[in-house]
Amino acid sequence: MIAVLKHGTTPQQTEHLIAWLRSMNLDVHVSEGQEVTVLGLIGDTSRVDMELLSSLEIVETVKRVSEPFKQANRKFHPNDTIVQAGNVKIGGGYFAVIAGPCSIETEEQILEVAKAVKESGADILRGGAFKPRTSPYAFQGLKDEGIRLLLEAKKATGLPIITEIMNIRALDLFADVDIIQVGARNMQNFDLLQELGKTKKPILLKRGLANTLQELLMSAEYIMSEGNENVILCERGIRSFETCTRNTLDLSAVPVLHELSHLPVIVDPSHATGKAKLVPPMAAAAAAAGADGIMVEVHNNPACALCDGAQSLTPPQFDELNRRLRKIREAMQ
Ligand code: PEP
Ligand code: MN
């Protein structure tokens, strides 16, 4: 349920109303926009007398929120959420380009790619240290050592960094990581989501391989319901009957998620298509569809990459893509 307060309501009046609602065992989420303040009520609202609440002098409207996701819902928070990672903002008109290798392999590799993507204008550096691989015999990532090398690349370039967590036991290693990624395969690892919700770190939550957008938003809700509102949603392609691409990029996810939620939405065309040549057109389409950013894999030598070489751009290809994205973003303004 949401209660929209009238323009001109004083902070004391708002506090008083919140205290009353809390006395009914409800959690109250406050969203203060430029125009209106919205109170989002979470918990068993069946006993709230809607008539009584609507009749209060400071209350403009009261509505039930039928969707099961509440804190991620745009009705709870009409303005776009802007997530900040280091000095980079994502969402609400801020577009972020995240680039880097699928996996951190060696010091030379991550430093070379980090410097190249920074030079081309990337905002955030990616690199996997804990890799969720289909085969237990495939390269699993450098783990602790990978994070150490990624932190070195952060120091060398000043770029904020993002890397994936697979197990909450590794959380201490992420202390200086700017954004923690939850991969597609862990989108419904609810214990992991709840533990990440207890941190204040920005979380990039990828859509599961066969999950609906509502399920993605319910997973965001698991993080937010523990107190962490810094969630970025990521469309990375879903399983379909199509075999020409690794997954099927559901670009309609961008406007749909923007309508349903206030959280930033980014697109990963690398895992969506699986082919480097398809990455630039799909990244461009994502920007044109209104995404708040893209995440692409870049490798200094894709042919020798230990993971996902076929979908990795070379630094010059990434440079070209970034120029194209800037033009699209300019044209959209
Ligand atoms: C990744 O971004 O490194 C990754 C493994 O992606 P996904 O979880 O989308 O497969
Ligand atoms: Mn990858």
Coordinates of C-alpha atoms and ligand atoms in Angstrom, one line a residue:
M1 CA 0.0 0.0 0.0
I2 CA 1.2 3.5 -0.7
A3 CA 0.1 6.8 0.8
V4 CA 1.0 10.0 -1.2
L5 CA 1.3 13.0 1.0
K6 CA 0.0 16.4 0.1
H7 CA 2.5 19.1 -1.0
G8 CA 3.3 21.3 2.0
T9 CA 3.1 18.5 4.6
T10 CA 5.6 19.4 7.4
P11 CA 8.3 17.0 8.6
Q12 CA 6.6 16.8 12.0
Q13 CA 3.2 15.8 10.4
T14 CA 5.0 13.1 8.3
E15 CA 6.8 11.8 11.4
H16 CA 3.6 11.6 13.3
L17 CA 1.9 9.7 10.6
I18 CA 4.9 7.3 10.2
A19 CA 4.9 6.6 14.0
W20 CA 1.2 5.8 13.8
L21 CA 1.6 3.4 10.9
R22 CA 4.6 1.7 12.6
S23 CA 2.5 1.2 15.7
M24 CA 0.4 -1.1 13.4
N25 CA 3.5 -3.3 12.9
L26 CA 4.1 -1.9 9.4
D27 CA 7.5 -1.0 7.9
V28 CA 7.3 2.4 6.4
H29 CA 9.5 3.2 3.4
V30 CA 9.8 7.0 2.7
S31 CA 10.5 8.3 -0.8
E32 CA 10.9 12.1 -0.9
G33 CA 10.6 13.4 -4.4
Q34 CA 10.8 16.9 -5.6
E35 CA 7.0 17.0 -6.1
V36 CA 5.6 14.6 -3.5
T37 CA 6.5 12.4 -0.6
V38 CA 5.4 8.8 -0.9
L39 CA 5.1 6.5 2.1
G40 CA 5.3 2.8 1.1
L41 CA 3.7 0.5 3.7
I42 CA 5.2 -3.0 4.0
G43 CA 3.8 -5.9 6.0
D44 CA 0.2 -7.0 6.7
T45 CA -1.7 -4.0 5.4
S46 CA -5.1 -5.9 5.4
R47 CA -6.0 -4.2 8.7
V48 CA -5.2 -0.7 7.6
D49 CA -8.4 1.3 7.3
M50 CA -7.9 2.8 3.9
E51 CA -10.9 5.2 4.3
L52 CA -9.4 6.5 7.5
L53 CA -6.0 7.0 6.1
S54 CA -7.3 8.7 3.0
S55 CA -9.4 11.1 5.1
L56 CA -6.4 12.5 6.9
E57 CA -5.7 16.1 6.1
I58 CA -2.1 15.5 4.9
V59 CA -2.9 12.5 2.7
E60 CA -3.5 13.0 -1.0
T61 CA -4.2 9.4 -2.1
V62 CA -3.9 5.9 -0.8
K63 CA -3.5 2.9 -3.2
R64 CA -3.0 -0.8 -2.8
V65 CA 0.1 -2.1 -4.6
S66 CA -0.9 -5.3 -6.2
E67 CA 2.5 -6.4 -7.3
P68 CA 4.5 -8.6 -4.9
F69 CA 7.6 -6.5 -5.2
K70 CA 7.2 -3.4 -3.1
Q71 CA 10.5 -1.6 -2.5
A72 CA 11.7 -2.2 -6.1
N73 CA 8.3 -0.8 -7.3
R74 CA 8.1 2.5 -9.0
K75 CA 4.9 3.2 -7.1
F76 CA 7.0 3.2 -3.9
H77 CA 9.6 5.5 -5.3
P78 CA 8.4 7.5 -8.3
N79 CA 11.9 9.0 -9.1
D80 CA 14.7 7.0 -10.7
T81 CA 17.2 5.6 -8.3
I82 CA 20.8 6.7 -9.0
V83 CA 23.3 4.2 -7.8
Q84 CA 26.8 5.5 -7.1
A85 CA 30.0 3.4 -7.4
G86 CA 33.1 5.3 -6.5
N87 CA 32.5 8.6 -8.4
V88 CA 30.4 7.0 -11.1
K89 CA 26.6 7.4 -11.1
I90 CA 24.2 5.0 -12.8
G91 CA 20.6 5.6 -13.5
G92 CA 18.4 8.7 -13.6
G93 CA 20.0 10.0 -16.8
Y94 CA 23.6 8.8 -15.9
F95 CA 24.8 6.2 -18.4
A96 CA 27.7 3.9 -17.4
V97 CA 29.9 1.9 -19.6
I98 CA 31.3 -1.2 -17.9
A99 CA 34.1 -3.1 -19.7
G100 CA 36.8 -5.6 -19.1
P101 CA 37.6 -9.3 -19.5
C102 CA 35.3 -12.1 -18.6
S103 CA 38.0 -13.4 -16.3
I104 CA 41.1 -11.9 -14.7
E105 CA 43.9 -14.1 -16.0
T106 CA 47.3 -12.5 -15.3
E107 CA 48.6 -9.2 -14.0
E108 CA 49.6 -8.1 -17.5
Q109 CA 46.3 -9.0 -19.0
I110 CA 44.1 -7.1 -16.5
L111 CA 46.4 -4.1 -16.5
E112 CA 46.5 -3.9 -20.2
V113 CA 42.8 -4.2 -20.7
A114 CA 42.1 -1.8 -17.8
K115 CA 44.3 0.9 -19.3
A116 CA 42.9 0.4 -22.8
V117 CA 39.2 0.6 -21.7
K118 CA 39.9 3.6 -19.6
E119 CA 41.6 5.3 -22.5
S120 CA 38.5 4.7 -24.6
G121 CA 36.2 6.2 -21.9
A122 CA 34.9 3.2 -19.9
D123 CA 33.5 4.3 -16.6
I124 CA 33.9 1.0 -14.7
L125 CA 36.2 -2.0 -15.0
R126 CA 34.8 -5.5 -14.9
G127 CA 36.7 -8.8 -14.4
G128 CA 35.7 -12.2 -13.0
A129 CA 37.7 -13.7 -10.2
F130 CA 35.1 -16.4 -9.1
K131 CA 33.7 -17.9 -12.3
P132 CA 30.5 -19.9 -12.5
R133 CA 31.4 -22.4 -15.2
T134 CA 29.1 -25.1 -16.5
S135 CA 32.0 -27.6 -16.3
P136 CA 33.9 -28.3 -13.1
Y137 CA 37.0 -28.9 -15.3
A138 CA 36.9 -25.5 -16.9
F139 CA 38.9 -22.5 -15.6
Q140 CA 37.3 -21.4 -12.4
G141 CA 38.9 -18.0 -12.0
L142 CA 41.9 -16.9 -10.0
K143 CA 39.7 -16.3 -6.9
D144 CA 41.5 -14.3 -4.1
E145 CA 44.5 -13.7 -6.4
G146 CA 42.1 -12.4 -9.1
I147 CA 40.6 -9.9 -6.7
R148 CA 44.0 -8.7 -5.7
L149 CA 45.0 -8.1 -9.4
L150 CA 41.7 -6.3 -10.1
L151 CA 42.4 -4.0 -7.1
E152 CA 45.8 -3.3 -8.6
A153 CA 44.1 -2.4 -11.9
K154 CA 41.7 -0.1 -9.9
K155 CA 44.7 1.6 -8.4
A156 CA 46.5 2.0 -11.7
T157 CA 43.5 3.4 -13.6
G158 CA 41.3 5.0 -10.9
L159 CA 38.4 3.1 -12.4
P160 CA 35.8 1.7 -10.0
I161 CA 35.6 -2.1 -10.3
I162 CA 32.9 -4.8 -10.4
T163 CA 33.3 -8.5 -9.9
E164 CA 31.0 -11.5 -9.2
I165 CA 30.4 -13.1 -5.8
M166 CA 29.4 -16.8 -5.8
N167 CA 29.6 -17.5 -2.1
I168 CA 28.9 -15.2 0.8
R169 CA 31.9 -16.7 2.7
A170 CA 34.1 -14.7 0.2
L171 CA 32.5 -11.3 1.2
D172 CA 35.5 -10.0 3.1
L173 CA 37.5 -10.1 -0.1
F174 CA 35.0 -7.6 -1.6
A175 CA 35.7 -4.8 0.9
D176 CA 37.3 -2.6 -1.8
V177 CA 35.2 -3.8 -4.7
D178 CA 32.8 -1.0 -5.8
I179 CA 30.0 -3.1 -7.2
I180 CA 29.3 -6.7 -6.3
Q181 CA 27.8 -8.7 -9.2
V182 CA 25.3 -11.5 -8.7
G183 CA 25.5 -13.7 -11.8
A184 CA 22.5 -15.1 -13.7
R185 CA 23.0 -18.5 -12.1
N186 CA 22.7 -17.1 -8.6
M187 CA 19.7 -14.7 -9.3
Q188 CA 17.6 -16.9 -7.1
N189 CA 20.2 -17.8 -4.5
F190 CA 18.0 -16.2 -1.8
D191 CA 20.4 -16.7 1.1
L192 CA 23.1 -14.9 -0.9
L193 CA 20.8 -12.1 -1.8
Q194 CA 19.7 -11.6 1.8
E195 CA 23.3 -11.5 3.0
L196 CA 24.2 -8.9 0.3
G197 CA 21.1 -6.9 1.4
K198 CA 22.8 -6.5 4.8
T199 CA 25.7 -4.7 3.2
K200 CA 25.6 -1.2 1.7
K201 CA 27.5 -2.1 -1.4
P202 CA 26.0 -1.5 -4.9
I203 CA 24.8 -4.9 -6.2
L204 CA 24.5 -5.6 -9.9
L205 CA 21.8 -8.3 -10.2
K206 CA 21.7 -10.3 -13.5
R207 CA 18.6 -11.8 -14.8
G208 CA 18.5 -15.6 -14.6
L209 CA 18.8 -17.7 -17.7
A210 CA 15.1 -18.6 -17.6
N211 CA 13.6 -16.0 -15.3
T212 CA 10.7 -13.6 -15.8
L213 CA 11.1 -9.9 -15.1
Q214 CA 8.8 -10.2 -12.2
E215 CA 11.1 -12.9 -10.7
L216 CA 14.1 -10.6 -11.3
L217 CA 12.3 -7.8 -9.4
M218 CA 11.4 -10.3 -6.6
S219 CA 15.2 -11.1 -6.3
A220 CA 15.9 -7.3 -6.1
E221 CA 13.3 -7.2 -3.4
Y222 CA 15.3 -9.8 -1.4
I223 CA 18.3 -7.5 -1.4
M224 CA 16.3 -4.3 -0.7
S225 CA 14.1 -5.8 2.0
E226 CA 17.3 -6.3 4.1
G227 CA 18.1 -2.6 3.8
N228 CA 20.3 -2.3 0.7
E229 CA 18.6 -0.1 -1.9
N230 CA 21.7 0.1 -4.2
V231 CA 20.6 -2.4 -6.8
I232 CA 21.2 -2.3 -10.5
L233 CA 19.3 -4.7 -12.7
C234 CA 21.0 -6.3 -15.7
E235 CA 19.4 -7.9 -18.8
R236 CA 21.9 -10.5 -20.2
G237 CA 19.7 -12.6 -22.5
I238 CA 17.5 -15.5 -21.7
R239 CA 17.3 -19.1 -23.0
S240 CA 15.1 -19.6 -26.0
F241 CA 14.8 -22.1 -28.9
E242 CA 17.2 -19.9 -31.0
T243 CA 20.6 -21.4 -31.6
C244 CA 22.3 -18.6 -33.7
T245 CA 23.0 -16.6 -30.6
R246 CA 24.2 -17.8 -27.1
N247 CA 21.0 -16.4 -25.5
T248 CA 18.2 -14.2 -26.8
L249 CA 18.5 -10.6 -25.8
D250 CA 15.2 -9.4 -24.4
L251 CA 15.6 -5.7 -25.0
S252 CA 12.0 -5.0 -24.2
A253 CA 13.1 -5.7 -20.6
V254 CA 14.6 -2.2 -20.5
P255 CA 11.4 -0.2 -21.0
V256 CA 9.3 -2.8 -19.0
L257 CA 11.7 -2.7 -16.0
H258 CA 11.8 1.1 -16.2
E259 CA 8.1 1.2 -16.0
L260 CA 7.8 -1.3 -13.2
S261 CA 10.8 -0.2 -11.1
H262 CA 12.9 2.9 -10.2
L263 CA 16.1 0.9 -10.3
P264 CA 18.7 1.4 -13.0
V265 CA 18.7 -1.1 -15.8
I266 CA 21.8 -2.1 -17.8
V267 CA 22.3 -4.5 -20.7
D268 CA 25.0 -7.1 -21.2
P269 CA 25.2 -7.8 -24.9
S270 CA 28.2 -10.0 -24.6
H271 CA 26.6 -12.9 -22.7
A272 CA 23.3 -12.2 -24.5
T273 CA 24.8 -12.9 -28.0
G274 CA 28.0 -14.9 -27.4
K275 CA 29.5 -13.4 -30.5
A276 CA 31.8 -10.3 -30.6
K277 CA 30.4 -9.1 -33.9
L278 CA 26.9 -8.9 -32.5
V279 CA 28.0 -7.0 -29.4
P280 CA 28.3 -3.4 -30.9
P281 CA 24.9 -3.4 -32.7
M282 CA 23.1 -4.8 -29.6
A283 CA 25.0 -2.4 -27.2
A284 CA 23.9 0.5 -29.5
A285 CA 20.3 -0.8 -29.5
A286 CA 20.4 -1.0 -25.7
A287 CA 21.5 2.6 -25.4
A288 CA 18.7 3.6 -27.9
A289 CA 16.2 1.6 -25.8
G290 CA 17.0 3.8 -22.8
A291 CA 19.3 1.5 -20.8
D292 CA 21.2 3.2 -18.0
G293 CA 24.4 1.5 -19.1
I294 CA 26.0 -1.5 -20.8
M295 CA 28.5 -4.1 -19.7
V296 CA 30.7 -5.6 -22.3
E297 CA 33.6 -8.1 -22.3
V298 CA 36.9 -6.8 -23.7
H299 CA 40.1 -8.9 -24.0
N300 CA 43.6 -7.9 -25.2
N301 CA 43.9 -11.3 -27.0
P302 CA 40.4 -12.8 -27.4
A303 CA 41.7 -15.9 -29.3
C304 CA 43.7 -16.9 -26.2
A305 CA 41.1 -15.9 -23.5
L306 CA 40.6 -18.6 -20.8
C307 CA 36.8 -17.8 -20.9
D308 CA 34.4 -16.3 -23.4
G309 CA 36.9 -15.2 -26.0
A310 CA 34.4 -15.5 -28.8
Q311 CA 32.2 -12.8 -27.4
S312 CA 35.1 -10.5 -26.3
L313 CA 35.8 -7.3 -28.1
T314 CA 39.4 -6.2 -28.7
P315 CA 40.4 -2.8 -27.3
P316 CA 40.1 -1.1 -30.8
Q317 CA 36.6 -2.6 -31.3
F318 CA 35.6 -1.4 -27.9
D319 CA 37.0 2.1 -28.7
E320 CA 34.9 2.1 -31.9
L321 CA 31.8 1.0 -29.9
N322 CA 32.2 3.7 -27.3
R323 CA 32.4 6.4 -30.0
R324 CA 29.2 5.1 -31.5
L325 CA 27.5 5.0 -28.1
R326 CA 28.4 8.6 -27.5
K327 CA 26.8 9.6 -30.8
I328 CA 23.6 7.7 -30.0
R329 CA 23.4 9.3 -26.5
E330 CA 23.9 12.7 -28.0
A331 CA 21.2 12.1 -30.5
M332 CA 18.8 11.0 -27.8
Q333 CA 19.2 14.2 -25.7
Ligands
PEP1 C1 29.7 -12.7 -16.1 O1 29.3 -11.5 -16.3 O2 30.9 -12.9 -15.9 C2 28.8 -13.8 -16.2 C3 29.2 -15.0 -15.8 O3 27.6 -13.5 -16.7 P1 26.2 -14.3 -16.5 O4 26.0 -14.5 -15.0 O5 25.2 -13.3 -17.1 O6 26.3 -15.6 -17.3
MN2 MN 31.9 -14.1 -19.5

